[in-house]
Short mmCIF file of C-alpha atoms in Angstrom, two decimals:
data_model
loop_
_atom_site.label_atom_id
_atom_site.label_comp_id
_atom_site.label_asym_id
_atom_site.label_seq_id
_atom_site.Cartn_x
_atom_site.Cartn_y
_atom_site.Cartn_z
CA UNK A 1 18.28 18.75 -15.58
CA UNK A 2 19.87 17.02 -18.59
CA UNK A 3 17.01 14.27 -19.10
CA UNK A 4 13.69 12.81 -18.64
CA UNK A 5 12.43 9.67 -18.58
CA UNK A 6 8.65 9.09 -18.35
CA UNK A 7 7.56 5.89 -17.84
CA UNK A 8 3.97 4.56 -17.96
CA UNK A 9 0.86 4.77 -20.14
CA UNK A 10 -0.63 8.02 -22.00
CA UNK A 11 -3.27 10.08 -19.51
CA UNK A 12 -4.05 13.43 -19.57
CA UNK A 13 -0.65 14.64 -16.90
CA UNK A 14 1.73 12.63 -19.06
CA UNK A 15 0.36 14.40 -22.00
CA UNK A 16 0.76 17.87 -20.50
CA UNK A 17 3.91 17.09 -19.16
CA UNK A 18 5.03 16.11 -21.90
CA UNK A 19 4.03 18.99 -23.81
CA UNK A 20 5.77 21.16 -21.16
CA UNK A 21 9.07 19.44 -21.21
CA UNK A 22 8.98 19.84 -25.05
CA UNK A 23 9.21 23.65 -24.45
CA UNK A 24 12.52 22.75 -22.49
CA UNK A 25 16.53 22.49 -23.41
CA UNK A 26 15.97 18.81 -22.66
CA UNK A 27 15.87 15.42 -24.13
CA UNK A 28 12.29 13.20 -23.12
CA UNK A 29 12.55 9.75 -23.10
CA UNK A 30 9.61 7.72 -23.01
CA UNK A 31 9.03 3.67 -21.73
CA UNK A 32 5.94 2.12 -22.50
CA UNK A 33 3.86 0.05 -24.76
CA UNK A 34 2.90 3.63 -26.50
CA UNK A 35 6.46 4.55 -27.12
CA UNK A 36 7.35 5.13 -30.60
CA UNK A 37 9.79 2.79 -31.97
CA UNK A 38 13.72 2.97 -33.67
CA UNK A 39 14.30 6.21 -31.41
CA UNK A 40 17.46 5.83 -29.60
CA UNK A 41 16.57 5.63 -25.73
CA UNK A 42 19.82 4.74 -23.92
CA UNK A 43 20.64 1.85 -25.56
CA UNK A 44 22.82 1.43 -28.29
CA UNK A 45 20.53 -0.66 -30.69
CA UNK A 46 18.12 1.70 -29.89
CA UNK A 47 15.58 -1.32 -28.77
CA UNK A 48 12.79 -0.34 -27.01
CA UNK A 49 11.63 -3.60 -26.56
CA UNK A 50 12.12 -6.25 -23.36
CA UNK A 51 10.75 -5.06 -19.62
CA UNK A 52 11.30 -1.82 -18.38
CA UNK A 53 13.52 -3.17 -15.77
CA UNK A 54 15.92 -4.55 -18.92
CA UNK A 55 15.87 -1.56 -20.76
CA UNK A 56 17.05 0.69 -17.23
CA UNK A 57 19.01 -1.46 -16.39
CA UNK A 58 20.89 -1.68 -20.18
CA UNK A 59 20.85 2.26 -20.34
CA UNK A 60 23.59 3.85 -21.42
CA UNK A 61 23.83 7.73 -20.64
CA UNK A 62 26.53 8.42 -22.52
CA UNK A 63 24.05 8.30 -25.91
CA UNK A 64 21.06 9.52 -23.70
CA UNK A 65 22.03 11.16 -19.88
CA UNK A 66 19.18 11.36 -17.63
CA UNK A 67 18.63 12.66 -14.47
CA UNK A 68 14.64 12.57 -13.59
CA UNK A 69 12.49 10.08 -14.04
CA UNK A 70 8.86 9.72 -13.49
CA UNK A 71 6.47 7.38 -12.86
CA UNK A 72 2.83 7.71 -14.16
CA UNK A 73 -0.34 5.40 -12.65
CA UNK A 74 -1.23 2.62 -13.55
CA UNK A 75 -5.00 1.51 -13.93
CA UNK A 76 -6.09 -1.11 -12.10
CA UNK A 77 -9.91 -2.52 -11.99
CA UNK A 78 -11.35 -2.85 -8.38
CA UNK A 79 -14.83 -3.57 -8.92
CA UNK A 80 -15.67 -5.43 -5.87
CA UNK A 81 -15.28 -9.27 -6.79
CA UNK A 82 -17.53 -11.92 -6.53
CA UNK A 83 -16.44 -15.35 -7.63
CA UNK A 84 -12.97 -17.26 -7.41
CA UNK A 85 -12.02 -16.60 -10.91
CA UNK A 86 -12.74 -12.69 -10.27
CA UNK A 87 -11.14 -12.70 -7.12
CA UNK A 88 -7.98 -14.50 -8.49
CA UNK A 89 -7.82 -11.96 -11.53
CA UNK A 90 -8.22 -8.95 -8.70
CA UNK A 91 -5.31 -10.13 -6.41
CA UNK A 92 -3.40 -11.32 -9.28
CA UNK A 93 -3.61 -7.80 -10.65
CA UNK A 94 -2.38 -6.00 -7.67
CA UNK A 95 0.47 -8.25 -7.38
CA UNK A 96 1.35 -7.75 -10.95
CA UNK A 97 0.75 -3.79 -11.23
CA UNK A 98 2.85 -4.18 -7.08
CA UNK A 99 5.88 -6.03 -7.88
CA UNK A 100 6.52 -4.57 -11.68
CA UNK A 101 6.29 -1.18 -10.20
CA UNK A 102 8.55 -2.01 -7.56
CA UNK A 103 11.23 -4.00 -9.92
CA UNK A 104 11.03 -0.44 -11.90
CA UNK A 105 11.97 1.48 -9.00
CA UNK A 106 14.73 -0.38 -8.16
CA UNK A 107 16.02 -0.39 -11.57
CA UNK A 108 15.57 3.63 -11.64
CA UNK A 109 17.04 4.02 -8.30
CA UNK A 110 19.97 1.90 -9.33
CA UNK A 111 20.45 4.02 -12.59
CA UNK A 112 20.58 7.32 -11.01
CA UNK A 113 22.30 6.66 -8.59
CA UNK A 114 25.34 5.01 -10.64
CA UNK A 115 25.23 8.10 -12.28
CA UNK A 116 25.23 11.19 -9.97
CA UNK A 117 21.79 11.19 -8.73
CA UNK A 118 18.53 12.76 -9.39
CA UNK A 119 15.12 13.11 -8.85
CA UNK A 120 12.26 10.09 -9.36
CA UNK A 121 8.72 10.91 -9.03
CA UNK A 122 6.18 8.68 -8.80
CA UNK A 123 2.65 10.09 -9.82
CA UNK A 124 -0.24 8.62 -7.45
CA UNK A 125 -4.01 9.44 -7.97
CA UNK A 126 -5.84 11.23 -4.97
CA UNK A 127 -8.11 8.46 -4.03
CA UNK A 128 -10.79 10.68 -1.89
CA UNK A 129 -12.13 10.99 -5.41
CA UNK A 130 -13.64 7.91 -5.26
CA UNK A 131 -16.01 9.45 -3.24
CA UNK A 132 -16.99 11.71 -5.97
CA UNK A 133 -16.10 10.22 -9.47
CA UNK A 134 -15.20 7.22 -10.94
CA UNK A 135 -11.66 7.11 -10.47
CA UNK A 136 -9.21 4.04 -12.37
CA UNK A 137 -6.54 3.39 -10.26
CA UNK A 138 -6.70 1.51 -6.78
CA UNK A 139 -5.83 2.82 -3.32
CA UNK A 140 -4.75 -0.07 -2.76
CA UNK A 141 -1.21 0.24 -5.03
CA UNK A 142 -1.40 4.47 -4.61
CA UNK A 143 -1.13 3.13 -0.87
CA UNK A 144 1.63 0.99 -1.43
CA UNK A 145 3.41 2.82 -3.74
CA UNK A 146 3.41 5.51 -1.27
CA UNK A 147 4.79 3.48 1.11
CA UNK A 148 7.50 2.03 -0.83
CA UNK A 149 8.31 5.79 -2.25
CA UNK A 150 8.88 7.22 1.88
CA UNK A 151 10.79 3.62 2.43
CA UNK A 152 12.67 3.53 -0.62
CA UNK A 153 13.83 7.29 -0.08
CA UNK A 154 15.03 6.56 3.02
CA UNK A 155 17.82 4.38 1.65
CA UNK A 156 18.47 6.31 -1.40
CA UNK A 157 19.13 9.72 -0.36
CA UNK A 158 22.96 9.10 0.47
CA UNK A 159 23.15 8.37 -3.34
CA UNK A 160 22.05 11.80 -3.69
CA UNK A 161 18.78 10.13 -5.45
CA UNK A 162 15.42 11.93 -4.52
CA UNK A 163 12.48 10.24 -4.76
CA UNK A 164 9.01 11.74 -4.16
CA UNK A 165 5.46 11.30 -4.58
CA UNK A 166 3.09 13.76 -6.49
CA UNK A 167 -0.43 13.21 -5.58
CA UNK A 168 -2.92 14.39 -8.20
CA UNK A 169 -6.48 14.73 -8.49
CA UNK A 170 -6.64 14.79 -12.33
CA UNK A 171 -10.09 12.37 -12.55
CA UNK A 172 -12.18 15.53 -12.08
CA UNK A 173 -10.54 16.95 -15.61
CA UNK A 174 -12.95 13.65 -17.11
CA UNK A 175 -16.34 14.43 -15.71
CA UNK A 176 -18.25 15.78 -18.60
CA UNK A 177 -19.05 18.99 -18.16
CA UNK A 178 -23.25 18.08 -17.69
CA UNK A 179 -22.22 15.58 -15.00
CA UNK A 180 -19.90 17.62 -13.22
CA UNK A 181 -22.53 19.39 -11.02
CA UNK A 182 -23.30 16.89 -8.66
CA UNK A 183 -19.48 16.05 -7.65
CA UNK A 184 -18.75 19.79 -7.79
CA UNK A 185 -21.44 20.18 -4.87
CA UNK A 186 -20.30 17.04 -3.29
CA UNK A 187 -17.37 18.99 -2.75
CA UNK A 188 -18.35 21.58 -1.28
CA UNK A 189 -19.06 19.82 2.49
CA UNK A 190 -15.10 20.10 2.08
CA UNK A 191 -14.35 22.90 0.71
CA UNK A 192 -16.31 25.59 -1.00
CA UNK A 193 -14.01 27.08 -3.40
CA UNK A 194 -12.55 24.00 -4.40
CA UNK A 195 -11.03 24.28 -7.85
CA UNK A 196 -10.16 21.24 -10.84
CA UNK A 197 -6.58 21.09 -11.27
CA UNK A 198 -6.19 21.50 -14.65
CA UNK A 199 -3.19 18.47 -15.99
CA UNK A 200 -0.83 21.63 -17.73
CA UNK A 201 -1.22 23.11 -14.07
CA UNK A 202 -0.35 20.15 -12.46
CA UNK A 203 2.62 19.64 -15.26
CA UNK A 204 3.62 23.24 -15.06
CA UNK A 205 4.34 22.52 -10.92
CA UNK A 206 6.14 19.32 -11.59
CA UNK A 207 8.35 21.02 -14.42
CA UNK A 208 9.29 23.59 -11.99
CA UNK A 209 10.22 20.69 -9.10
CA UNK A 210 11.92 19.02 -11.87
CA UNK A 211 14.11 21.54 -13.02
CA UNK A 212 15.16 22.39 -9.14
CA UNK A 213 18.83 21.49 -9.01
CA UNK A 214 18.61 21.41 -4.90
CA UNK A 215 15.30 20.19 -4.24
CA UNK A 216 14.16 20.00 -0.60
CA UNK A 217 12.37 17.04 -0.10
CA UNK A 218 12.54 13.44 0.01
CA UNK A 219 10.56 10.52 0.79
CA UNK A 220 7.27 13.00 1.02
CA UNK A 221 3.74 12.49 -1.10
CA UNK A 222 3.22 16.10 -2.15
CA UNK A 223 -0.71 17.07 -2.37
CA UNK A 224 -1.98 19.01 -5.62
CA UNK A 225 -5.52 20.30 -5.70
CA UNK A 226 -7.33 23.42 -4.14
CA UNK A 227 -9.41 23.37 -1.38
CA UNK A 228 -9.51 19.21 -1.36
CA UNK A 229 -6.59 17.00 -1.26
CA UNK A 230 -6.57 13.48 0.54
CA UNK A 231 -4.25 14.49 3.46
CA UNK A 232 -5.64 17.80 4.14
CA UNK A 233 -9.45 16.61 4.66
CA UNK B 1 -18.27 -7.76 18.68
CA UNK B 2 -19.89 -7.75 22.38
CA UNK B 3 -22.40 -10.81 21.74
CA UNK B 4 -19.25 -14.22 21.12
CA UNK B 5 -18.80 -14.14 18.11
CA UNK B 6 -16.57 -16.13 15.18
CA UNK B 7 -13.66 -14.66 14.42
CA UNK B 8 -10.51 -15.70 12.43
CA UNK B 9 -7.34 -14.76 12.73
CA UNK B 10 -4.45 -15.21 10.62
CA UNK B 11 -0.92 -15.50 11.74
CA UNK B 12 -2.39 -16.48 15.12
CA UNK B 13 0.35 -18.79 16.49
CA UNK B 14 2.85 -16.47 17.44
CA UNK B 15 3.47 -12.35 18.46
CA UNK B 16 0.69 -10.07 17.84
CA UNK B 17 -1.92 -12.64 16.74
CA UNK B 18 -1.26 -14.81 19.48
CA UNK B 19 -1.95 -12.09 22.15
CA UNK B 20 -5.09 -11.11 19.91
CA UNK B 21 -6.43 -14.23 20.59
CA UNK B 22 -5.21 -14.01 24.11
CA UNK B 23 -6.85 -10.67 24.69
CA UNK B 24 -9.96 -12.26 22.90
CA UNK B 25 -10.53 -14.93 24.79
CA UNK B 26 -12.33 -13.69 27.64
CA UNK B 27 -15.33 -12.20 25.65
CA UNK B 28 -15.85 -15.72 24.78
CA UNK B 29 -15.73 -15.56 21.50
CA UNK B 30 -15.58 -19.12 18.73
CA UNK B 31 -11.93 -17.92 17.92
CA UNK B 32 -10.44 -19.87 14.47
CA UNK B 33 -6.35 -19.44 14.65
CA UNK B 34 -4.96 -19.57 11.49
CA UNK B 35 -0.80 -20.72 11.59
CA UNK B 36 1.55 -21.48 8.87
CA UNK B 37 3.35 -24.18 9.70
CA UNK B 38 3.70 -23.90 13.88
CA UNK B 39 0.91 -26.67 15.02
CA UNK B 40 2.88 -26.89 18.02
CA UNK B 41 2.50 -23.63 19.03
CA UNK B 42 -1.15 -22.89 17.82
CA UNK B 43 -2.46 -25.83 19.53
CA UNK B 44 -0.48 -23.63 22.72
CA UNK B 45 -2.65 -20.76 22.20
CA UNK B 46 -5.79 -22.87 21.09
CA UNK B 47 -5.47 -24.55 24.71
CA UNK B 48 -4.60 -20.81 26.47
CA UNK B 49 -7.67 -19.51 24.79
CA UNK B 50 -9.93 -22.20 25.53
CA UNK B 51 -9.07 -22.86 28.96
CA UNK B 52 -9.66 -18.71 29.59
CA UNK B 53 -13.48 -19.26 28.23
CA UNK B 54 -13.20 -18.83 24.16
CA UNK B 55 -14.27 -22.20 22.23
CA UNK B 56 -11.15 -22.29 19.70
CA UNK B 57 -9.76 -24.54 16.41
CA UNK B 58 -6.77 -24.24 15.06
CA UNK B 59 -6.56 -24.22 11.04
CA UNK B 60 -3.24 -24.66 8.63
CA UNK B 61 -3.00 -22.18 5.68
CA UNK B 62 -0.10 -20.79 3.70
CA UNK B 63 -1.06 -16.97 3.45
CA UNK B 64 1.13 -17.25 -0.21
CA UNK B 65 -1.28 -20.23 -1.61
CA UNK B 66 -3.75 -18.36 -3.06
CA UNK B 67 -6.06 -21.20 -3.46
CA UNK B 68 -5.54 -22.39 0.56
CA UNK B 69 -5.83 -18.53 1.42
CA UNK B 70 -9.40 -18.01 -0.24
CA UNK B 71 -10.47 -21.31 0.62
CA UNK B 72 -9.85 -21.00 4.34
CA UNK B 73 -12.72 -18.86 5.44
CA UNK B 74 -15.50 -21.59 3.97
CA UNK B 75 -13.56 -23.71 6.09
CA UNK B 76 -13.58 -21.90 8.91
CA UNK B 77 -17.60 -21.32 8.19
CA UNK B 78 -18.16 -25.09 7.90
CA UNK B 79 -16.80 -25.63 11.18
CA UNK B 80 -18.06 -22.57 12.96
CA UNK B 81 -21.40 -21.95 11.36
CA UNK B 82 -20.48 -19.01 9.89
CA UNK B 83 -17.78 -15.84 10.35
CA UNK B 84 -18.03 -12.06 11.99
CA UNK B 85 -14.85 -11.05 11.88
CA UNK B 86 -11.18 -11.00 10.40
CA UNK B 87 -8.12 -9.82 11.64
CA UNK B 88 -5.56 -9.80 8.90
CA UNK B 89 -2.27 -10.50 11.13
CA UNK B 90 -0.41 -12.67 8.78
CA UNK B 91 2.62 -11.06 8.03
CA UNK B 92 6.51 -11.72 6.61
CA UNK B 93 9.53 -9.74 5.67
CA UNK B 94 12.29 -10.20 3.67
CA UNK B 95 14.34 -7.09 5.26
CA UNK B 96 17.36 -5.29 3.19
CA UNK B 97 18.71 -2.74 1.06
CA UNK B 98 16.52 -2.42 -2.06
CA UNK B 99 19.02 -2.63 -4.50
CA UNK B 100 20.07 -5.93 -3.01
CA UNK B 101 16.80 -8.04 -2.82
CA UNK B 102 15.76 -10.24 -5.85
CA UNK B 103 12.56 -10.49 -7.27
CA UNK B 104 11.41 -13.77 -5.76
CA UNK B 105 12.24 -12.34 -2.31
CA UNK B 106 10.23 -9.35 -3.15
CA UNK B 107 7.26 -10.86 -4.55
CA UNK B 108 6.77 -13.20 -1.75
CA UNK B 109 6.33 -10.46 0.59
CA UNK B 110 3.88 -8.89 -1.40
CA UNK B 111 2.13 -12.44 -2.01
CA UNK B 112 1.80 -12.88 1.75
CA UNK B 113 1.18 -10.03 3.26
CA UNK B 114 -1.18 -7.90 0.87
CA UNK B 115 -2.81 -9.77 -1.88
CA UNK B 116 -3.27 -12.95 0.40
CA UNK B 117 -4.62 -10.96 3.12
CA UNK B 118 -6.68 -9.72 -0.41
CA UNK B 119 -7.90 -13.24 -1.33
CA UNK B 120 -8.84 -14.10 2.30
CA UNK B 121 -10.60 -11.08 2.97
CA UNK B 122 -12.74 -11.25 -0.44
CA UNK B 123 -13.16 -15.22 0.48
CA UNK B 124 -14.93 -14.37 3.65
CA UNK B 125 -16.78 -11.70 2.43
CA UNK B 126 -20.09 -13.72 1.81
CA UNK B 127 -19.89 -14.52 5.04
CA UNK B 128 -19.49 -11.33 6.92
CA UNK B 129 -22.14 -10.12 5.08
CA UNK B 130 -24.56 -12.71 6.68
CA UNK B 131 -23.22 -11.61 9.95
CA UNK B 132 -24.93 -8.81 11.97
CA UNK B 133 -21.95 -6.74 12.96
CA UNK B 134 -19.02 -8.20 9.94
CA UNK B 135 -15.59 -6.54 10.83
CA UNK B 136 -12.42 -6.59 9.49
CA UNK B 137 -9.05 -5.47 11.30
CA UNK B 138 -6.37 -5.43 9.61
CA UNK B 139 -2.72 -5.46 10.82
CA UNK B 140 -0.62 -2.70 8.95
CA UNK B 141 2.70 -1.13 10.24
CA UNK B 142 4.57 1.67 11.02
CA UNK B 143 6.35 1.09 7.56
CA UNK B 144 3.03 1.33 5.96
CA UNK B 145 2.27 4.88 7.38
CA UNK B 146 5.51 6.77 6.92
CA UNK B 147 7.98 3.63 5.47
CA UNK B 148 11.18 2.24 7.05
CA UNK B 149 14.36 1.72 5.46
CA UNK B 150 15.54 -1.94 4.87
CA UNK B 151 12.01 -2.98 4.58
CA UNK B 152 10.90 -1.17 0.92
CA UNK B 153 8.75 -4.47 0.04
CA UNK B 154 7.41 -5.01 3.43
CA UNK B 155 6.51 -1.67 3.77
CA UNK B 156 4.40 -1.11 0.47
CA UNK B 157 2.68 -4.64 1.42
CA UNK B 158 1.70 -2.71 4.48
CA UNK B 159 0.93 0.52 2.28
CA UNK B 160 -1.27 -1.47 0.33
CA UNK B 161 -3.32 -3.04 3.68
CA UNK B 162 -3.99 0.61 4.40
CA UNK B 163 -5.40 0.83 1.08
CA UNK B 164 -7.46 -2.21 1.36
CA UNK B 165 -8.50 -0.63 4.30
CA UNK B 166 -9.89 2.26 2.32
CA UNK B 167 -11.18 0.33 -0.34
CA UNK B 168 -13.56 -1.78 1.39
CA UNK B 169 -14.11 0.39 4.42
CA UNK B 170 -16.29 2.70 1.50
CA UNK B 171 -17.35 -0.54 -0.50
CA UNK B 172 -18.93 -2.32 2.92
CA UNK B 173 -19.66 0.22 5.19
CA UNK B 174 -23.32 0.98 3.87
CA UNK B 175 -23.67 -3.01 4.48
CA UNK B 176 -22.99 -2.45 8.26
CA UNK B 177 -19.44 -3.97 7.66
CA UNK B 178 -16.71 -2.11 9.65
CA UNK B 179 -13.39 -2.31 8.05
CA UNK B 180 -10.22 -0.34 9.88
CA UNK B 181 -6.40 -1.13 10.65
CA UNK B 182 -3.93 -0.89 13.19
CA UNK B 183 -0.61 0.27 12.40
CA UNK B 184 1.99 -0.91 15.11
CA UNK B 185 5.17 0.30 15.48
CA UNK B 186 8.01 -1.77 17.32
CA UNK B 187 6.49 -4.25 18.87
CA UNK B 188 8.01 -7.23 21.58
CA UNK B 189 8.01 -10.19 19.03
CA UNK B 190 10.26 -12.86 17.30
CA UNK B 191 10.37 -10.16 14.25
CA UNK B 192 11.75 -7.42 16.03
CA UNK B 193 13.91 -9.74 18.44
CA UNK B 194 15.89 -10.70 15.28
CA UNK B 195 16.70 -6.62 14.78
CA UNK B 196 19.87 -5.07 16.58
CA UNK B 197 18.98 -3.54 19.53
CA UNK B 198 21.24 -0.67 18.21
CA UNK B 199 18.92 -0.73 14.86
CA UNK B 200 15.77 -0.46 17.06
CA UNK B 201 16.47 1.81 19.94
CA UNK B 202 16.82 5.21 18.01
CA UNK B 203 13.56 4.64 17.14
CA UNK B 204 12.16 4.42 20.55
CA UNK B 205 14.53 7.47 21.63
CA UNK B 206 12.20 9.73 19.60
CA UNK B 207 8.69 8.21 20.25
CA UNK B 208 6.82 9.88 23.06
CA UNK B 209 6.51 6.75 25.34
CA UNK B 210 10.31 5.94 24.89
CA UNK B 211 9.97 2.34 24.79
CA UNK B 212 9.20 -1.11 22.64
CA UNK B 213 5.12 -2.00 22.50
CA UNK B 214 3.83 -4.80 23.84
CA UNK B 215 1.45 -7.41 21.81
CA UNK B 216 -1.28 -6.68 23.95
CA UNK B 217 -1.36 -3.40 23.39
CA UNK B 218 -2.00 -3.64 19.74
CA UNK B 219 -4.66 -6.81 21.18
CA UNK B 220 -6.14 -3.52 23.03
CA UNK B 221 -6.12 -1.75 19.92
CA UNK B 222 -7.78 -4.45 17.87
CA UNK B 223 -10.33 -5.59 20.56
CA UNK B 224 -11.60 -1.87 20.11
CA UNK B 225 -12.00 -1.70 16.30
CA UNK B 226 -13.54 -5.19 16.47
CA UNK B 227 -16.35 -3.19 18.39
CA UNK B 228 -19.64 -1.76 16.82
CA UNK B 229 -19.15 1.68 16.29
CA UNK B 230 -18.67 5.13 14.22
CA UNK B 231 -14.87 3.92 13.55
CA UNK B 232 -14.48 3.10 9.46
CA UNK B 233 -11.42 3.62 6.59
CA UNK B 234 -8.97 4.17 9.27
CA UNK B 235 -5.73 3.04 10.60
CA UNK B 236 -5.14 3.63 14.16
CA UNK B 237 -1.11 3.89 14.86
CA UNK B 238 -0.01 2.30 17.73
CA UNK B 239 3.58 3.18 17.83
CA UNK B 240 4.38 4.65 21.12
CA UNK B 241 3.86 8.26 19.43
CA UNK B 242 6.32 7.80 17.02
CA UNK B 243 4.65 9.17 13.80
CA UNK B 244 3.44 12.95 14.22
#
């Protein structure tokens, strides 16, 4: 693993990852609004600024060689709509939050794989939370995304690109602690011993995937949690 | 869905829609067939349909127009009195290797297939709630379960119908409103007639049946989940026993 590239906005994984990978011989990149500024990140101005897609597809490894980069999710409001104008904004949304993270992938895919491969990871919310807390993303792009990850893995894997989803049940980490009882017992018609999944946890397993020169898998959505994940109910 | 009932379909002209409309018919249903831009061969299944007992009207929307998309169930209401049911069926792709397809190409997919399948269902929701029995089917994929290569956009618009399946299947299920999808695999229509036979048949080579679906056996498939019952958030796959 020579470098990481996280891309998305601060939550509570992207902070623990990136407090892991700190504790690692390896350079972290960051791409988002958040992102400090005048670091170099692959380019040779050092500009952060333009799309994500620009700034992939202008990096230069030779000042900053990566080889994984991951995805974090994006929040998306799916209250259920009532009028045009909410509607419009809903749809609109999905499209936007859709085709940018697609554009992204495609950029990432072709960066990696101009340059010896390596592993993406896109990060996608367990949405049988919903059930049980208030959760910010929408299944609606965890769903696509998914699908797009197993299709888009599929074509890459000759290119000795890997590209996985990580499916993570972090919303339980922001229940307050006095209005965690009732989901905690909501759980329990699942399982009984189910467990938060703490984000350093949840890092800590990525890191180790990460740092796997001859990773296994491809084109999978890999469940974290204990005792309740959203493909093992 | 036993009592006739309204029900619109999108991408009715042609393939799967057409033989849901087909397999419809007989139940006597008020069937409105949404097409593109085949009036020709809507007003072909609009006559098939009526003639086998179902009262039927064709109506023109583009699934992309997201203004014609959310409009189209207050006109199918207008004409019909009201609206029990949607099947989502509309449905392009803009097939390739990732790296190669633009953004345009990309975003159209996504435009027609999920988030105007979005608009329409959230235009007709008003009126499935007035109904007795609202349903919505929607028309996913095989892509959408475990993805296909050479189809990256289609595939995560088909993702994302599964998720719109979830979403509103919990959102509208305490109202009575059952909300499920159908995933086919490869099916005998003009979108899989365009693949190589070569491209198509290792597919079928390790599906338990061992042969191509027939549009009236995902019409079987959505008949069923347009029925009252305990079904909800779920996406039956009708792919010959492909996925496992």
């Amino acid at each position: 693993m020579n470098g990481v590239l996280l891309i998305g906005e601060p939550d509570s994984l992207m902070d623990a990852l990136r407090a892991k990978l700190s504790g690692l011989p390896v350079a972290v990149h960051e791409l988002g609004d958040h992102a400090p500024a005048g670091a170099p990140v692959g380019r040779p101005d050092g500009d952060r600024q333009g799309s994500a897609v620009a700034v992939l597809d202008a990096w230069d490894m030779s000042i900053a060689p990566i080889d994984r980069i991951i995805f974090g999710p994006v929040a998306i409001e799916h209250d259920l709509p009532r009028t045009a104008d909410d509607i419009e904004r809903l749809a609109l949304a999905h499209e936007t939050a859709l085709l940018s993270f697609l554009m992204q992938l495609q950029a990432a895919g072709r960066l990696l794989a101009r340059h010896r491969g390596g592993q993406i990871w896109v990060i996608t919310p367990d949405q049988s939370a919903r059930y049980l807390v208030p959760i910010s993303t929408s299944p609606i792009d965890t769903m696509a995304r998914r699908a797009a990850v197993k299709s888009f893995a599929r074509e890459i894997r000759r290119m000795d690109v890997l590209v996985n989803c990580l499916e993570v049940q972090l919303e339980f980490d922001q229940v307050p602690a006095d209005q965690w009882r009732t989901p905690r017992n909501r759980t329990n018609v699942y399982a009984s011993r189910f467990r938060k999944s703490p984000a350093t946890s949840v890092a800590g397993f990525l890191c180790g995937l990460l740092a796997q020169a001859d990773l296994p898998m491809s084109g999978l959505v890999v469940p974290v949690g204990i005792g309740l994940t959203e493909q093992s109910i | 869905m036993t009592p006739p009932s309204t029900i619109l379909i999108t991408g009715a002209s042609r393939g799967i829609g057409a033989s849901i409309a087909e397999h419809l018919a007989a139940g006597g249903h008020r069937l409105a067939l949404c097409y593109r831009s085949d009036r020709g061969a809507a007003d072909q299944i609009a006559a098939t349909v009526q003639a086998a007992g179902a009262e039927a009207e064709v109506f023109q929307a583009d699934m992309s127009d997201p203004q014609e998309t959310r409009e189209l169930p207050a006109r199918v209401a207008a004409r019909f009195g009201g609206i029990d049911a949607v099947v989502g069926n509309a449905g392009m792709t803009k097939d390739g290797p990732f790296f190669t397809l633009q953004a345009d190409q990309i975003s159209s997919v996504i435009r027609t297939n999920l988030t105007g399948t979005l608009r329409l269902l959230l235009g007709a929701l008003p009126f499935l709630e007035q109904s007795a029995a609202g349903r919505i089917v929607l028309v996913s994929s095989l892509g959408g379960v475990y993805g296909t290569d050479g189809q990256v956009p289609y595939s995560a618009s088909k993702g994302g119908l599964i998720g719109v399946t979830h979403w509103l299947g919990e959102l509208l299920g305490p109202k009575g409103i059952g909300v499920n999808a159908v995933a086919p695999g490869f099916i005998e229509t003009d979108m899989t007639a365009a693949l190589a036979r070569e491209r198509i048949q290792p597919f079928l080579d390790v599906s338990a049946l061992r042969r191509i679906g027939k549009p009236e056996e995902i019409a079987q498939a959505v008949r069923f989940l347009l029925e009252p019952g305990y079904v909800q958030s779920t996406t039956i796959r009708c792919d010959g026993g492909f996925a496992r």
